[in-house]
Amino acid sequence: MAAQELTGAEIVIKALVDQGVDTIFGYPGGAVLPIYDALFQQNKIRHILVRHEQGAVHAAEGYARSTGKPGVVLVTSGPGATNAVTGLTDALMDSIPLVCLTGQVATHLIGSDAFQECDTVGITRHCTKHNWLVKSAPELSRVMHEAFYVATNGRPGPVVIDIPKDVQFQRAEYAGPQNVVHRTYRPKVKGDIDKIKEAVDLIANAKKPVFYTGGGIINSGNLASQLLREFVRLTGYPITSTLMGLGAYPASDKQWLGMLGMHGTFEANNAMHDCDVLINIGARFDDRVTGRLDAFSPNSKKIHVDIDASSLNKNVRIDVGIIGDCAHVLEDMLRIWKSKARRPDKDALADWWKQIETWRGRKSLSFKTNDDVIKPQQAIQRLYELSKHRDTYITTEVGQHQMWAAQHFPFEEPKHWMTSGGLGTMGYGLPAAVGVQIAHPDALVIDIAGEASVQMCMQEISTAVQFMLPVKIFILNNEYMGMVRQWQELLHEGRYSHSYSDSLPDFVKLAEAYGATGIRAEKPSELDAAIKKMIETPGPVIFDCLVDKFENCYPMIPSGAAHNEMILGDDADGATVSEEGKMLV
C-alpha cells in the first residue's frame, strides 16, 4: 500500500491525531494559517482559542499537569512565538510535557527581517528540552513524532517545532508514529540495582529518617504515588514534600509533616535538618527548600532518586544517587525491602517521632482571627471545607496566596494541584484553570489568586466565557503585591516601593463585563455563604475576597538563612530581618 501524501499542514494534524491529541490551545496568525485551515476541515481535535499566547502555554500546562498527557500549543511567528516564551520557561522549570508548534516565515525569507520573523529556535533554545526548525515537508512527520517522544520521556518538558509557511503548503508522504525512537535521547528508567540495595540498607538502618518527595513523583504517574504510599507506611517514617509534590502523599495521613521549604512547616524543616538519612525521591534540592546550602541537613546521609542524571550532585552533595523513573525505583525498593524482611529500629523511630511531635506542637501554621476582617488563611480553610467533597482541582497565581493555598488546602491525591513552582510566574493560575477545566469538564476548578497576579492574564476569563467553562477565580484581595510587601517590611524597613496595587478594578463589575458572575465578601460572617454561591453558580465566577492587608505568610525562612532558621508568626511581631537573613528583634 502506497504511503499517504499530504500537505505539511495536513501532516501536522494527522500526526497530532495519531499521538492521541484531543485538544490544542492556540491563537492564529498569518504564518500558521495553513495549519488552521487544516484544523477547520477535521473534527477529531478541539481547538481552544485563548486571548494571549502566554495564556495558551499556561492552559496547556494545566491540561498536562492534571492529566499526565502532553499539552499542545499552536501559535504564529514573531510575537506569537515570543509571547509563548514565559510559558515555555515555566514548563521547563517545572518539568511539564508540552509540544509547541510555531509558524515561521517562508524558508526563502528566513534571515531577511521579514514581517513577523524572529529566530524562534535561537530564542527558545534555552527554555525548551529541544527544538526544531523544519525546512521541508518530508522531515515533518519524523519531527512531529520525535517531539512527542522527547517531551514525554525522561524528565518531561516543553519542545518547540518551528514550521515555515511554505513547508505547510508542500506535499510529502506521511509516516506514522510506530516505533519512534530518538537517535540519541534514550533516558534511563530502571535504576541501578546495586545502588538501590545500598539505599535500602541505609533506609533500614536509619535512626532519624525522613522522606523528601517532589514533582518527579507526580510526573511518574499514579503508580509512583501508590508505591510511595506503600513504602512510607511500611517503614513508618515521616514524609514531607516540595511545593510541586503536594498530593503525591495524602495530607491527612499521620506520617505527613506538611510542605517543607521557605514557607514550609516547622516540623518538616526541622526534621530535614536533624535527620540522619534523607530519602529524596523526585525532587531537585532547589534553593527554596535548602536555604543556605552549607547548613542544609548537615549530618545526614543523602539518597537521591531522579530521572535526570544532571540533577544528581548539582546543588547538594549526595551519598547514594539513583538515576531512574520514580515508579521503577520505588518498585525495586519495595521488592528488596520485603524480600529481606527489613524492619525499622522501633525504639529509635519512637524517639524520632517524639521529637517531631514536639516540633508539631508549635503549630506553625496557626493564625489569629477576628470578626472584623477575613484572614487569608481562614478564607483558604473555608474554601477547602466547602469544596472537599467534590472533585476539586486547584490552580494558583504566584505570591502569598499561593503559599497560603499550599499550607492550608490539603491534597489527598496527585494531579489536583497546579502551580508555578520554579519560575514563579504571576498570571499562571487563570489560564492553567482553563486548561484543567477543559481536561475535566465536570470537576470543580478553582484558581486561588491575588489581585495583582490575576491581572497578568485576566483576559483569559474571556476564553472561559466563550467555551462555557465554569472556572472559579478566588481572589485574596489585600490591595498589595503581598509577597513583595512582606519582604519590604522585613528586609527594607517598611519602605513599600511600588508594591501597592493602586487603581484596582471592581472585580465584580469586571466579571460582569466579561459575561461572568462576580461575588464579593468583606467580612468573615459573609464568607461561607459567598463561597457556596461561587461553587453552585454555573459558568465562570470571579470572587473578590477582601482580606487583611497586612497579614504575612509564616513560617518563613529568610533569604540567606539556614532551613531551620525559621520565623514563625508568633515570633515575628515587631521583628525585622537583616540582609544576612537573621531575625532582629
PDB file of N, CA and C in Angstrom, residues 370-375 378 382 520-531 546:
ATOM      1  N   ASN A 370     -10.429  37.366  63.754  1.00  0.00           N
ATOM      2  CA  ASN A 370     -11.360  38.253  64.463  1.00  0.00           C
ATOM      3  C   ASN A 370     -12.618  38.397  63.623  1.00  0.00           C
ATOM      4  N   ASP A 371     -13.595  39.099  64.147  1.00  0.00           N
ATOM      5  CA  ASP A 371     -14.892  39.191  63.470  1.00  0.00           C
ATOM      6  C   ASP A 371     -14.951  40.314  62.439  1.00  0.00           C
ATOM      7  N   ASP A 372     -13.900  41.123  62.360  1.00  0.00           N
ATOM      8  CA  ASP A 372     -13.961  42.317  61.528  1.00  0.00           C
ATOM      9  C   ASP A 372     -13.335  42.147  60.147  1.00  0.00           C
ATOM     10  N   VAL A 373     -12.338  41.293  60.061  1.00  0.00           N
ATOM     11  CA  VAL A 373     -11.618  41.176  58.795  1.00  0.00           C
ATOM     12  C   VAL A 373     -11.351  39.709  58.479  1.00  0.00           C
ATOM     13  N   ILE A 374     -11.433  39.359  57.215  1.00  0.00           N
ATOM     14  CA  ILE A 374     -11.158  37.989  56.785  1.00  0.00           C
ATOM     15  C   ILE A 374      -9.649  37.779  56.738  1.00  0.00           C
ATOM     16  N   LYS A 375      -9.183  36.767  57.421  1.00  0.00           N
ATOM     17  CA  LYS A 375      -7.781  36.386  57.306  1.00  0.00           C
ATOM     18  C   LYS A 375      -7.630  35.499  56.062  1.00  0.00           C
ATOM     19  N   GLN A 378      -7.813  31.854  56.735  1.00  0.00           N
ATOM     20  CA  GLN A 378      -9.193  31.485  57.060  1.00  0.00           C
ATOM     21  C   GLN A 378     -10.004  31.278  55.778  1.00  0.00           C
ATOM     22  N   ARG A 382     -11.801  27.737  54.723  1.00  0.00           N
ATOM     23  CA  ARG A 382     -13.236  27.615  54.471  1.00  0.00           C
ATOM     24  C   ARG A 382     -13.492  27.135  53.035  1.00  0.00           C
ATOM     25  N   ARG A 520     -18.575  39.177  45.967  1.00  0.00           N
ATOM     26  CA  ARG A 520     -17.629  39.806  46.890  1.00  0.00           C
ATOM     27  C   ARG A 520     -17.964  39.438  48.324  1.00  0.00           C
ATOM     28  N   ALA A 521     -16.937  39.216  49.140  1.00  0.00           N
ATOM     29  CA  ALA A 521     -17.102  39.021  50.578  1.00  0.00           C
ATOM     30  C   ALA A 521     -16.125  39.941  51.298  1.00  0.00           C
ATOM     31  N   GLU A 522     -16.624  40.644  52.321  1.00  0.00           N
ATOM     32  CA  GLU A 522     -15.794  41.601  53.051  1.00  0.00           C
ATOM     33  C   GLU A 522     -15.631  41.235  54.521  1.00  0.00           C
ATOM     34  N   LYS A 523     -16.526  40.439  55.071  1.00  0.00           N
ATOM     35  CA  LYS A 523     -16.498  40.094  56.499  1.00  0.00           C
ATOM     36  C   LYS A 523     -16.485  38.582  56.663  1.00  0.00           C
ATOM     37  N   PRO A 524     -15.887  38.097  57.757  1.00  0.00           N
ATOM     38  CA  PRO A 524     -15.892  36.648  57.988  1.00  0.00           C
ATOM     39  C   PRO A 524     -17.287  36.047  58.003  1.00  0.00           C
ATOM     40  N   SER A 525     -18.266  36.806  58.492  1.00  0.00           N
ATOM     41  CA  SER A 525     -19.635  36.295  58.568  1.00  0.00           C
ATOM     42  C   SER A 525     -20.250  36.064  57.188  1.00  0.00           C
ATOM     43  N   GLU A 526     -19.676  36.680  56.145  1.00  0.00           N
ATOM     44  CA  GLU A 526     -20.209  36.533  54.795  1.00  0.00           C
ATOM     45  C   GLU A 526     -19.546  35.392  54.017  1.00  0.00           C
ATOM     46  N   LEU A 527     -18.459  34.866  54.570  1.00  0.00           N
ATOM     47  CA  LEU A 527     -17.560  34.021  53.790  1.00  0.00           C
ATOM     48  C   LEU A 527     -18.210  32.727  53.312  1.00  0.00           C
ATOM     49  N   ASP A 528     -18.798  31.961  54.225  1.00  0.00           N
ATOM     50  CA  ASP A 528     -19.326  30.641  53.849  1.00  0.00           C
ATOM     51  C   ASP A 528     -20.426  30.734  52.800  1.00  0.00           C
ATOM     52  N   ALA A 529     -21.354  31.645  53.011  1.00  0.00           N
ATOM     53  CA  ALA A 529     -22.464  31.775  52.064  1.00  0.00           C
ATOM     54  C   ALA A 529     -21.961  32.190  50.686  1.00  0.00           C
ATOM     55  N   ALA A 530     -20.961  33.075  50.660  1.00  0.00           N
ATOM     56  CA  ALA A 530     -20.428  33.545  49.382  1.00  0.00           C
ATOM     57  C   ALA A 530     -19.675  32.429  48.661  1.00  0.00           C
ATOM     58  N   ILE A 531     -18.913  31.623  49.420  1.00  0.00           N
ATOM     59  CA  ILE A 531     -18.187  30.507  48.793  1.00  0.00           C
ATOM     60  C   ILE A 531     -19.176  29.481  48.233  1.00  0.00           C
ATOM     61  N   LEU A 546     -12.051  40.190  50.147  1.00  0.00           N
ATOM     62  CA  LEU A 546     -11.245  41.246  50.762  1.00  0.00           C
ATOM     63  C   LEU A 546     -10.655  40.726  52.071  1.00  0.00           C
TER      64      LEU A 546
END
